[in-house]
Tab-separated table of C-alpha atoms in Angstrom:
chain	number	residue	atom	x	y	z
H	1	UNK	CA	-23.330	-9.502	0.938
H	2	UNK	CA	-25.401	-6.321	0.866
H	3	UNK	CA	-22.237	-4.205	0.631
H	4	UNK	CA	-22.764	-0.624	1.820
H	5	UNK	CA	-26.314	0.382	2.639
H	6	UNK	CA	-27.658	3.856	3.346
H	7	UNK	CA	-30.964	5.028	4.727
H	8	UNK	CA	-33.038	6.963	3.979
H	9	UNK	CA	-32.778	7.359	0.187
H	10	UNK	CA	-34.541	10.720	0.234
H	11	UNK	CA	-35.163	13.224	3.017
H	12	UNK	CA	-36.638	16.715	3.235
H	13	UNK	CA	-35.870	18.786	6.326
H	14	UNK	CA	-36.748	22.247	7.511
H	15	UNK	CA	-34.002	24.637	8.531
H	16	UNK	CA	-32.940	23.950	12.115
H	17	UNK	CA	-34.096	20.340	12.238
H	18	UNK	CA	-31.672	17.564	13.095
H	19	UNK	CA	-31.411	14.094	11.659
H	20	UNK	CA	-29.135	11.103	11.307
H	21	UNK	CA	-28.116	9.510	8.038
H	22	UNK	CA	-27.473	5.830	8.508
H	23	UNK	CA	-24.678	3.844	6.889
H	24	UNK	CA	-23.859	0.183	7.365
H	25	UNK	CA	-21.470	-2.252	5.719
H	26	UNK	CA	-21.204	-6.027	6.020
H	27	UNK	CA	-17.687	-6.491	4.635
H	28	UNK	CA	-15.854	-6.083	7.967
H	29	UNK	CA	-14.113	-2.990	6.642
H	30	UNK	CA	-12.188	-0.891	9.129
H	31	UNK	CA	-12.220	2.298	7.052
H	32	UNK	CA	-15.454	4.221	6.475
H	33	UNK	CA	-16.108	7.730	5.248
H	34	UNK	CA	-18.816	10.229	4.372
H	35	UNK	CA	-18.836	12.440	1.291
H	36	UNK	CA	-21.205	15.035	-0.036
H	37	UNK	CA	-21.686	15.596	-3.750
H	38	UNK	CA	-22.827	18.942	-5.070
H	39	UNK	CA	-23.270	19.928	-8.738
H	40	UNK	CA	-19.996	21.102	-10.210
H	41	UNK	CA	-18.082	20.372	-7.002
H	42	UNK	CA	-17.363	16.672	-7.221
H	43	UNK	CA	-17.250	14.736	-3.955
H	44	UNK	CA	-15.945	16.314	-0.788
H	45	UNK	CA	-14.927	14.411	2.343
H	46	UNK	CA	-16.914	15.237	5.484
H	47	UNK	CA	-15.643	12.789	8.126
H	48	UNK	CA	-13.907	9.460	8.139
H	49	UNK	CA	-13.133	6.624	10.544
H	50	UNK	CA	-10.232	4.175	10.583
H	51	UNK	CA	-11.894	1.835	13.053
H	52	UNK	CA	-14.369	1.615	15.918
H	53	UNK	CA	-13.878	4.539	18.266
H	54	UNK	CA	-11.611	6.509	15.890
H	55	UNK	CA	-12.918	9.333	13.713
H	56	UNK	CA	-11.394	12.392	12.096
H	57	UNK	CA	-12.506	15.414	10.107
H	58	UNK	CA	-12.345	15.740	6.373
H	59	UNK	CA	-12.513	18.795	4.158
H	60	UNK	CA	-16.029	20.012	5.075
H	61	UNK	CA	-16.871	18.823	8.632
H	62	UNK	CA	-18.769	21.872	9.948
H	63	UNK	CA	-22.373	21.137	10.861
H	64	UNK	CA	-21.862	17.369	10.965
H	65	UNK	CA	-21.037	14.889	13.718
H	66	UNK	CA	-20.012	11.258	13.492
H	67	UNK	CA	-19.295	8.399	15.841
H	68	UNK	CA	-18.153	4.827	15.273
H	69	UNK	CA	-19.232	2.454	18.012
H	70	UNK	CA	-19.156	-0.683	15.850
H	71	UNK	CA	-17.213	-1.811	12.782
H	72	UNK	CA	-20.439	-2.087	10.779
H	73	UNK	CA	-22.100	1.284	11.357
H	74	UNK	CA	-21.035	4.859	10.727
H	75	UNK	CA	-23.925	7.319	11.156
H	76	UNK	CA	-23.733	10.966	10.116
H	77	UNK	CA	-25.613	13.483	12.243
H	78	UNK	CA	-26.786	16.870	11.063
H	79	UNK	CA	-27.057	18.987	14.182
H	80	UNK	CA	-29.124	21.930	12.881
H	81	UNK	CA	-29.874	21.615	9.182
H	82	UNK	CA	-29.171	24.561	6.888
H	83	UNK	CA	-30.069	25.050	3.211
H	84	UNK	CA	-26.329	24.854	2.418
H	85	UNK	CA	-26.460	21.208	3.469
H	86	UNK	CA	-28.787	20.340	0.601
H	87	UNK	CA	-26.768	17.721	-1.231
H	88	UNK	CA	-26.380	14.047	-2.036
H	89	UNK	CA	-24.549	12.178	0.715
H	90	UNK	CA	-22.491	9.075	0.068
H	91	UNK	CA	-21.042	6.653	2.561
H	92	UNK	CA	-18.058	4.531	1.563
H	93	UNK	CA	-16.033	1.745	3.111
H	94	UNK	CA	-12.754	0.010	2.364
H	95	UNK	CA	-10.432	-2.554	3.864
H	96	UNK	CA	-7.746	0.080	4.299
H	97	UNK	CA	-7.271	3.805	3.926
H	98	UNK	CA	-5.328	3.395	0.657
H	99	UNK	CA	-7.707	0.837	-0.886
H	100	UNK	CA	-10.497	1.301	-3.389
H	101	UNK	CA	-13.780	2.392	-1.821
H	102	UNK	CA	-17.150	0.672	-1.913
H	103	UNK	CA	-19.881	3.281	-2.090
H	104	UNK	CA	-23.461	3.176	-0.909
H	105	UNK	CA	-26.350	4.303	-3.136
H	106	UNK	CA	-26.564	7.736	-1.536
H	107	UNK	CA	-29.065	9.848	0.400
H	108	UNK	CA	-30.564	12.849	-1.363
H	109	UNK	CA	-31.188	15.539	1.261
H	110	UNK	CA	-33.115	18.758	0.744
H	111	UNK	CA	-33.175	21.436	3.444
H	112	UNK	CA	-35.889	24.055	3.049
I	1	UNK	CA	-10.092	21.530	-2.077
I	2	UNK	CA	-10.104	19.291	-5.159
I	3	UNK	CA	-6.866	17.443	-5.655
I	4	UNK	CA	-7.598	15.996	-9.088
I	5	UNK	CA	-8.918	17.853	-12.095
I	6	UNK	CA	-10.373	15.893	-14.978
I	7	UNK	CA	-10.228	16.937	-18.598
I	8	UNK	CA	-12.408	17.224	-20.584
I	9	UNK	CA	-15.444	18.095	-18.463
I	10	UNK	CA	-17.670	16.397	-21.036
I	11	UNK	CA	-17.005	13.972	-23.869
I	12	UNK	CA	-19.394	12.734	-26.535
I	13	UNK	CA	-18.449	9.813	-28.813
I	14	UNK	CA	-20.004	7.076	-30.927
I	15	UNK	CA	-20.187	3.423	-29.948
I	16	UNK	CA	-17.038	1.591	-30.921
I	17	UNK	CA	-14.788	4.628	-30.528
I	18	UNK	CA	-12.192	4.993	-27.810
I	19	UNK	CA	-12.669	7.472	-24.966
I	20	UNK	CA	-9.740	9.140	-23.228
I	21	UNK	CA	-10.072	11.130	-20.024
I	22	UNK	CA	-7.224	12.932	-18.295
I	23	UNK	CA	-6.608	13.803	-14.675
I	24	UNK	CA	-4.086	16.173	-13.163
I	25	UNK	CA	-3.281	16.484	-9.487
I	26	UNK	CA	-1.187	18.735	-7.302
I	27	UNK	CA	0.555	16.890	-4.454
I	28	UNK	CA	2.450	13.649	-3.942
I	29	UNK	CA	0.235	10.604	-3.899
I	30	UNK	CA	0.214	7.025	-2.647
I	31	UNK	CA	-2.068	5.887	-5.453
I	32	UNK	CA	-4.642	7.158	-7.927
I	33	UNK	CA	-8.049	5.605	-8.461
I	34	UNK	CA	-10.731	5.908	-11.122
I	35	UNK	CA	-14.451	5.606	-10.415
I	36	UNK	CA	-17.588	5.490	-12.537
I	37	UNK	CA	-20.939	6.960	-11.528
I	38	UNK	CA	-24.106	6.242	-13.454
I	39	UNK	CA	-26.796	8.901	-13.192
I	40	UNK	CA	-28.476	8.860	-9.777
I	41	UNK	CA	-26.306	6.036	-8.475
I	42	UNK	CA	-23.333	5.559	-6.187
I	43	UNK	CA	-19.749	5.446	-7.381
I	44	UNK	CA	-18.146	2.220	-8.541
I	45	UNK	CA	-14.409	1.632	-8.190
I	46	UNK	CA	-12.823	0.806	-11.553
I	47	UNK	CA	-9.079	0.625	-11.121
I	48	UNK	CA	-6.258	1.621	-8.776
I	49	UNK	CA	-2.722	2.472	-9.885
I	50	UNK	CA	0.076	2.870	-7.373
I	51	UNK	CA	2.620	5.678	-7.510
I	52	UNK	CA	5.373	3.244	-8.586
I	53	UNK	CA	3.302	1.889	-11.494
I	54	UNK	CA	3.138	3.477	-14.940
I	55	UNK	CA	0.358	1.543	-16.637
I	56	UNK	CA	-2.429	-0.803	-15.667
I	57	UNK	CA	-5.108	-2.680	-17.602
I	58	UNK	CA	-8.491	-4.057	-16.638
I	59	UNK	CA	-10.646	-5.415	-19.444
I	60	UNK	CA	-11.326	-2.504	-21.816
I	61	UNK	CA	-9.769	-0.011	-19.403
I	62	UNK	CA	-6.206	1.226	-19.589
I	63	UNK	CA	-4.825	3.639	-17.016
I	64	UNK	CA	-1.498	5.433	-17.182
I	65	UNK	CA	0.237	7.431	-14.483
I	66	UNK	CA	3.027	9.982	-14.916
I	67	UNK	CA	4.134	11.109	-11.471
I	68	UNK	CA	6.675	13.564	-12.928
I	69	UNK	CA	3.824	15.427	-14.636
I	70	UNK	CA	1.328	14.633	-11.861
I	71	UNK	CA	-1.141	13.333	-14.398
I	72	UNK	CA	-3.104	10.200	-15.263
I	73	UNK	CA	-5.257	9.099	-18.154
I	74	UNK	CA	-8.118	6.629	-18.443
I	75	UNK	CA	-8.695	5.013	-21.835
I	76	UNK	CA	-11.882	3.076	-22.524
I	77	UNK	CA	-11.543	1.076	-25.720
I	78	UNK	CA	-14.408	0.104	-28.022
I	79	UNK	CA	-16.934	2.170	-26.054
I	80	UNK	CA	-20.494	0.959	-25.576
I	81	UNK	CA	-23.677	2.881	-24.807
I	82	UNK	CA	-23.561	1.290	-21.337
I	83	UNK	CA	-20.296	3.181	-20.683
I	84	UNK	CA	-22.297	6.422	-20.535
I	85	UNK	CA	-21.566	7.777	-17.054
I	86	UNK	CA	-19.461	10.262	-15.141
I	87	UNK	CA	-15.872	9.257	-14.480
I	88	UNK	CA	-13.869	10.547	-11.525
I	89	UNK	CA	-10.234	10.332	-10.660
I	90	UNK	CA	-9.325	10.325	-6.986
I	91	UNK	CA	-5.982	10.506	-5.275
I	92	UNK	CA	-4.827	8.996	-2.018
I	93	UNK	CA	-2.459	11.122	0.007
I	94	UNK	CA	-1.309	10.858	3.592
I	95	UNK	CA	-3.126	13.032	6.132
I	96	UNK	CA	-1.855	12.991	9.718
I	97	UNK	CA	-0.940	9.333	9.372
I	98	UNK	CA	-4.202	8.261	7.730
I	99	UNK	CA	-4.844	8.354	4.021
I	100	UNK	CA	-7.807	10.216	2.603
I	101	UNK	CA	-9.266	9.992	-0.896
I	102	UNK	CA	-9.757	13.286	-2.734
I	103	UNK	CA	-11.910	13.461	-5.848
I	104	UNK	CA	-11.837	15.595	-8.944
I	105	UNK	CA	-14.966	17.080	-10.477
I	106	UNK	CA	-15.372	14.362	-13.069
I	107	UNK	CA	-15.796	13.867	-16.812
I	108	UNK	CA	-19.260	13.202	-18.203
I	109	UNK	CA	-19.032	10.620	-20.993
I	110	UNK	CA	-21.883	10.149	-23.458
I	111	UNK	CA	-21.643	7.184	-25.809
I	112	UNK	CA	-24.226	7.281	-28.586
I	113	UNK	CA	-25.423	4.120	-30.348
């Protein structure tokens, strides 16, 4: 099993550009989530999904969109990138919402 | 907002010593989890303790939970240089019927040979 995979590993954007961060898992997990990690702030929840077709907002959802069309994939879309979105983004999955999470390796995003 | 707060923010010890990290949280929880993050890597789940449990062991890890004080501790015994990492506590609480995991800011552990 590959576990949780994320692409790309690194990305540089200009302010106003849009992009999609990809996340996939091969463990047939229903629950998937996106976090951002900033220095001194720990991890903060952006969006999560409890199954295909069901998503909800986390603590810091503004500027991000998600959809869940399959169990395996949970992409995160930045609509119009801003410097405040410079961060490391982690995708995670689990068998249930109360279970331990499996994390991907992260995407380091810089917005100029 | 952060639910868990780890203490200390940074800890430096010698190989062979024990490392203790503490976590405090604010609201009622379903369970509390500890994660490790090596520099530049993703987080790795270490251990989960449910709200009705008081202590749990996994190898060299020992976790305690005191729900009356809303606090938890992670003890790593006989530390090794490979234990150098950041350690995060995270709490699971109910949110509109679905549970979300909320992280603290972490403790940076340095284990010197």
